[in-house]
Amino acid sequence: MCIIRKKIRHVSINHAVLRSFQKRALSGCLPEPSSFPSWSFEQRPFFRYELVHQSTKSMARVGRIITPHGIIETPSYVPVATNAALKGVDFRNLDANVDQHEGIDQYGQLVFSNTYHLILHPGREVIRDAGGIHKFTGRNQPFITDSGGFQVFSLAYGSVQAEREQHSELKRGHTVDKPYWSTSEDDNEDPVEVTEDGVMFRSYRDGSKIFISPEITVDAQKDFGADIIIPLDELPPHHISRSTLVDSVARSHRWEARSLRQHLKNVNGQAMYCVIHGGLDVELRKQSVEYLTSLPFDGFAIGGSLGKDRDELKNLLNWMMPMFEKDNRRNKPRHLLGIADEESIRHAVTRGIDTLDSCYPTKLGRHGTFMTSDGLLRIKQGKHKKSFGKKIDETCQCATCRNYDRAYLHHLFKAKEPLAVMLGTQHNLFYMQNMMKKIRKDILDNRI
């Protein structure tokens, strides 16, 4: 494997020359699949995907992901517990498998936590010394952790999540001809410095400089002990130039191959997913799929820029997901990163997506927007002030809807009572998991 370790310095040359230099310097050499040990291509005894039913109407499929800490029914929504905690909801409520009132599956078992935040606090050593994330949280159900790259690159170029879910402009106005990350130690304007070795960034807690590399993020996730882990990748915005995107995809491939090698030194009962990149570029996405699926990863995550709106996301999935139906790719789980609005979910599952994560549903709930069978309901609106005896959703059997009406919930949110956060989040989590249960039933019945 060729590793270019020389840092690219900021020099006074035109951007066309700089991009050409970057492309030559960072092209690197990707390791061949044959360079990985033969045993790494065999199915893990502790982790596997089982197909239950393939729809006759679409690529939608119902399956089960077997992990050391439980079975994940798919397709499923994965709640985001950034700091190994859901805001406003206890894991004991989250993991209640059956609602005693109606016998409805309440919440999904896989939870997503963020390596970036956990490295900053409480620190990987604390979680390691506690016995791993399961013992630290007291939750004996599956966890997935990311590499931290999403948060780090959001520091460099605004919120990519906002770009995906709110269709907003990115916060920082770089042009497409300039790198969106710093290439100089003397550049104090950008909070992120990218080299072939990894990424240097400043802690949002105290401003101290922190360096992460593919190997460091893997070792941190070994300390955490999550059931599924993600390698370090580079996350550019959707509107960069193609030459910059080419460089970014190549760097992500090299980082992911390094991450995989580090992972295989100590598998630790964990599965590792690769992250497919390429933006909206068909050729680059195809190259990413072809290369990364040839390596001994346990599953596939769809990442990188997924477009500026839902239509671009849908189009991307339409032409890309059939690539995962070839050969043994269909035997591994597929995860869509950072997407969980209902319209996108319903489209994604018909294209063969198994799991999806996002803080979108829980964030809505915390701020007084409830997901219902009739669309989004904004409880802070004045019309709900005297909605006595009226539930948020007449069809819902969550604890919030069973016990509280709109008038009281309106009061809680307007009064900024902490209880409001819990009740809103609880409802939206129930709604999401009940929706996914219905989707699985529709797939089993070949309705979608």
CSV table of N, CA, C and O in Angstrom, one decimal, residues 30-78:
chain,number,residue,atom,x,y,z
A,30,LEU,N,-3.7,2.1,-4.2
A,30,LEU,CA,-4.7,1.3,-3.5
A,30,LEU,C,-4.3,-0.1,-3.3
A,30,LEU,O,-3.9,-0.7,-4.3
A,31,PRO,N,-4.4,-0.7,-2.2
A,31,PRO,CA,-4.1,-2.1,-2.0
A,31,PRO,C,-5.0,-3.0,-2.7
A,31,PRO,O,-6.2,-2.8,-2.8
A,32,GLU,N,-4.5,-4.1,-3.3
A,32,GLU,CA,-5.4,-5.1,-4.0
A,32,GLU,C,-6.1,-5.9,-3.0
A,32,GLU,O,-5.6,-6.1,-1.9
A,33,PRO,N,-7.3,-6.4,-3.3
A,33,PRO,CA,-8.0,-7.3,-2.4
A,33,PRO,C,-7.1,-8.5,-2.0
A,33,PRO,O,-7.2,-9.0,-0.8
A,34,SER,N,-6.3,-9.0,-2.9
A,34,SER,CA,-5.4,-10.1,-2.5
A,34,SER,C,-4.4,-9.8,-1.4
A,34,SER,O,-3.8,-10.8,-0.9
A,35,SER,N,-4.2,-8.5,-1.1
A,35,SER,CA,-3.2,-8.2,-0.1
A,35,SER,C,-3.8,-8.3,1.3
A,35,SER,O,-3.1,-8.2,2.3
A,36,PHE,N,-5.1,-8.6,1.4
A,36,PHE,CA,-5.7,-8.8,2.7
A,36,PHE,C,-5.8,-10.3,3.0
A,36,PHE,O,-5.9,-11.1,2.0
A,37,PRO,N,-5.7,-10.7,4.2
A,37,PRO,CA,-5.6,-12.1,4.5
A,37,PRO,C,-6.9,-12.9,4.1
A,37,PRO,O,-8.0,-12.3,4.1
A,38,SER,N,-6.7,-14.1,3.6
A,38,SER,CA,-7.8,-14.9,3.1
A,38,SER,C,-9.0,-15.1,4.1
A,38,SER,O,-10.1,-15.1,3.7
A,39,TRP,N,-8.6,-15.2,5.4
A,39,TRP,CA,-9.6,-15.4,6.4
A,39,TRP,C,-10.6,-14.3,6.6
A,39,TRP,O,-11.7,-14.4,7.0
A,40,SER,N,-10.1,-13.1,6.2
A,40,SER,CA,-10.9,-11.9,6.4
A,40,SER,C,-12.1,-11.8,5.4
A,40,SER,O,-13.0,-11.0,5.6
A,41,PHE,N,-12.1,-12.6,4.4
A,41,PHE,CA,-13.2,-12.7,3.4
A,41,PHE,C,-14.3,-13.6,3.8
A,41,PHE,O,-15.3,-13.7,3.2
A,42,GLU,N,-14.0,-14.4,4.9
A,42,GLU,CA,-15.0,-15.4,5.3
A,42,GLU,C,-16.0,-14.7,6.2
A,42,GLU,O,-15.7,-13.7,6.8
A,43,GLN,N,-17.2,-15.3,6.2
A,43,GLN,CA,-18.3,-14.7,7.0
A,43,GLN,C,-17.9,-14.8,8.5
A,43,GLN,O,-17.4,-15.8,9.0
A,44,ARG,N,-18.2,-13.6,9.2
A,44,ARG,CA,-17.9,-13.6,10.6
A,44,ARG,C,-18.9,-14.5,11.4
A,44,ARG,O,-20.1,-14.4,11.1
A,45,PRO,N,-18.4,-15.2,12.4
A,45,PRO,CA,-19.3,-16.1,13.1
A,45,PRO,C,-20.3,-15.3,14.0
A,45,PRO,O,-21.3,-15.8,14.4
A,46,PHE,N,-19.9,-14.0,14.3
A,46,PHE,CA,-20.7,-13.2,15.2
A,46,PHE,C,-21.6,-12.1,14.5
A,46,PHE,O,-22.3,-11.4,15.1
A,47,PHE,N,-21.4,-12.0,13.2
A,47,PHE,CA,-22.1,-11.0,12.4
A,47,PHE,C,-22.5,-11.5,11.0
A,47,PHE,O,-21.6,-12.0,10.3
A,48,ARG,N,-23.7,-11.3,10.7
A,48,ARG,CA,-24.2,-11.7,9.3
A,48,ARG,C,-25.5,-11.1,9.0
A,48,ARG,O,-26.3,-10.7,9.9
A,49,TYR,N,-25.8,-11.1,7.7
A,49,TYR,CA,-27.1,-10.6,7.2
A,49,TYR,C,-27.9,-11.8,6.7
A,49,TYR,O,-27.3,-12.6,5.9
A,50,GLU,N,-29.1,-11.9,7.1
A,50,GLU,CA,-30.0,-13.0,6.6
A,50,GLU,C,-31.2,-12.4,5.8
A,50,GLU,O,-31.9,-11.5,6.4
A,51,LEU,N,-31.3,-12.7,4.6
A,51,LEU,CA,-32.5,-12.3,3.8
A,51,LEU,C,-33.7,-13.1,4.2
A,51,LEU,O,-33.7,-14.3,4.1
A,52,VAL,N,-34.8,-12.4,4.6
A,52,VAL,CA,-36.0,-13.0,4.9
A,52,VAL,C,-37.0,-13.1,3.7
A,52,VAL,O,-37.6,-14.1,3.4
A,53,HIS,N,-37.1,-11.9,3.0
A,53,HIS,CA,-38.0,-11.9,1.8
A,53,HIS,C,-37.5,-10.8,0.9
A,53,HIS,O,-37.2,-9.7,1.3
A,54,GLN,N,-37.5,-11.1,-0.4
A,54,GLN,CA,-37.2,-10.1,-1.4
A,54,GLN,C,-38.5,-9.8,-2.1
A,54,GLN,O,-39.2,-10.6,-2.6
A,55,SER,N,-38.9,-8.5,-2.2
A,55,SER,CA,-40.1,-8.1,-2.8
A,55,SER,C,-40.1,-8.4,-4.3
A,55,SER,O,-39.1,-8.4,-4.9
A,56,THR,N,-41.3,-8.7,-4.8
A,56,THR,CA,-41.4,-9.0,-6.2
A,56,THR,C,-41.8,-7.7,-7.0
A,56,THR,O,-41.8,-7.7,-8.2
A,57,LYS,N,-41.9,-6.6,-6.3
A,57,LYS,CA,-42.3,-5.3,-6.9
A,57,LYS,C,-41.1,-4.3,-7.0
A,57,LYS,O,-41.2,-3.4,-7.8
A,58,SER,N,-40.1,-4.5,-6.2
A,58,SER,CA,-39.0,-3.6,-6.2
A,58,SER,C,-37.8,-4.3,-5.6
A,58,SER,O,-37.8,-5.5,-5.4
A,59,MET,N,-36.7,-3.5,-5.3
A,59,MET,CA,-35.5,-4.0,-4.7
A,59,MET,C,-35.7,-4.1,-3.2
A,59,MET,O,-34.7,-4.5,-2.5
A,60,ALA,N,-36.8,-3.7,-2.7
A,60,ALA,CA,-37.1,-3.7,-1.2
A,60,ALA,C,-36.9,-5.1,-0.7
A,60,ALA,O,-37.3,-6.1,-1.3
A,61,ARG,N,-36.3,-5.3,0.5
A,61,ARG,CA,-36.1,-6.6,1.1
A,61,ARG,C,-36.3,-6.5,2.6
A,61,ARG,O,-36.0,-5.5,3.3
A,62,VAL,N,-36.8,-7.6,3.2
A,62,VAL,CA,-36.8,-7.7,4.6
A,62,VAL,C,-35.7,-8.7,5.1
A,62,VAL,O,-35.5,-9.7,4.4
A,63,GLY,N,-35.0,-8.3,6.1
A,63,GLY,CA,-33.9,-9.1,6.5
A,63,GLY,C,-33.6,-9.0,8.0
A,63,GLY,O,-34.4,-8.4,8.8
A,64,ARG,N,-32.6,-9.7,8.5
A,64,ARG,CA,-32.2,-9.6,9.8
A,64,ARG,C,-30.6,-9.5,9.9
A,64,ARG,O,-29.9,-10.2,9.2
A,65,ILE,N,-30.2,-8.6,10.7
A,65,ILE,CA,-28.7,-8.4,10.9
A,65,ILE,C,-28.4,-9.0,12.3
A,65,ILE,O,-28.9,-8.5,13.3
A,66,ILE,N,-27.6,-10.0,12.3
A,66,ILE,CA,-27.2,-10.7,13.5
A,66,ILE,C,-26.0,-10.1,14.1
A,66,ILE,O,-24.9,-10.0,13.4
A,67,THR,N,-26.0,-9.6,15.3
A,67,THR,CA,-24.9,-9.0,16.0
A,67,THR,C,-24.7,-9.6,17.3
A,67,THR,O,-25.6,-10.4,17.8
A,68,PRO,N,-23.5,-9.4,18.0
A,68,PRO,CA,-23.3,-10.0,19.3
A,68,PRO,C,-24.3,-9.5,20.4
A,68,PRO,O,-24.4,-10.1,21.4
A,69,HIS,N,-25.0,-8.4,20.1
A,69,HIS,CA,-25.9,-7.8,21.1
A,69,HIS,C,-27.3,-7.8,20.7
A,69,HIS,O,-28.1,-7.0,21.2
A,70,GLY,N,-27.7,-8.7,19.7
A,70,GLY,CA,-29.0,-8.7,19.4
A,70,GLY,C,-29.3,-8.7,17.9
A,70,GLY,O,-28.3,-8.5,17.1
A,71,ILE,N,-30.5,-9.0,17.5
A,71,ILE,CA,-30.9,-9.1,16.1
A,71,ILE,C,-31.6,-7.8,15.7
A,71,ILE,O,-32.5,-7.3,16.4
A,72,ILE,N,-31.2,-7.2,14.5
A,72,ILE,CA,-31.8,-6.0,14.0
A,72,ILE,C,-32.7,-6.4,12.8
A,72,ILE,O,-32.2,-6.9,11.8
A,73,GLU,N,-34.0,-6.1,13.0
A,73,GLU,CA,-34.9,-6.4,11.9
A,73,GLU,C,-34.8,-5.2,10.9
A,73,GLU,O,-34.7,-4.1,11.3
A,74,THR,N,-34.7,-5.6,9.6
A,74,THR,CA,-34.6,-4.6,8.6
A,74,THR,C,-35.7,-4.7,7.5
A,74,THR,O,-36.2,-5.8,7.3
A,75,PRO,N,-36.0,-3.5,6.9
A,75,PRO,CA,-35.4,-2.2,7.0
A,75,PRO,C,-35.8,-1.6,8.4
A,75,PRO,O,-36.9,-1.9,8.9
A,76,SER,N,-34.9,-0.8,8.9
A,76,SER,CA,-35.1,-0.1,10.2
A,76,SER,C,-34.5,1.2,10.3
A,76,SER,O,-33.5,1.5,9.6
A,77,TYR,N,-35.1,2.1,11.1
A,77,TYR,CA,-34.6,3.4,11.4
A,77,TYR,C,-33.7,3.3,12.6
A,77,TYR,O,-34.0,2.6,13.5
A,78,VAL,N,-32.5,4.0,12.5
A,78,VAL,CA,-31.5,3.9,13.6
A,78,VAL,C,-31.5,5.3,14.3
A,78,VAL,O,-31.0,6.3,13.7
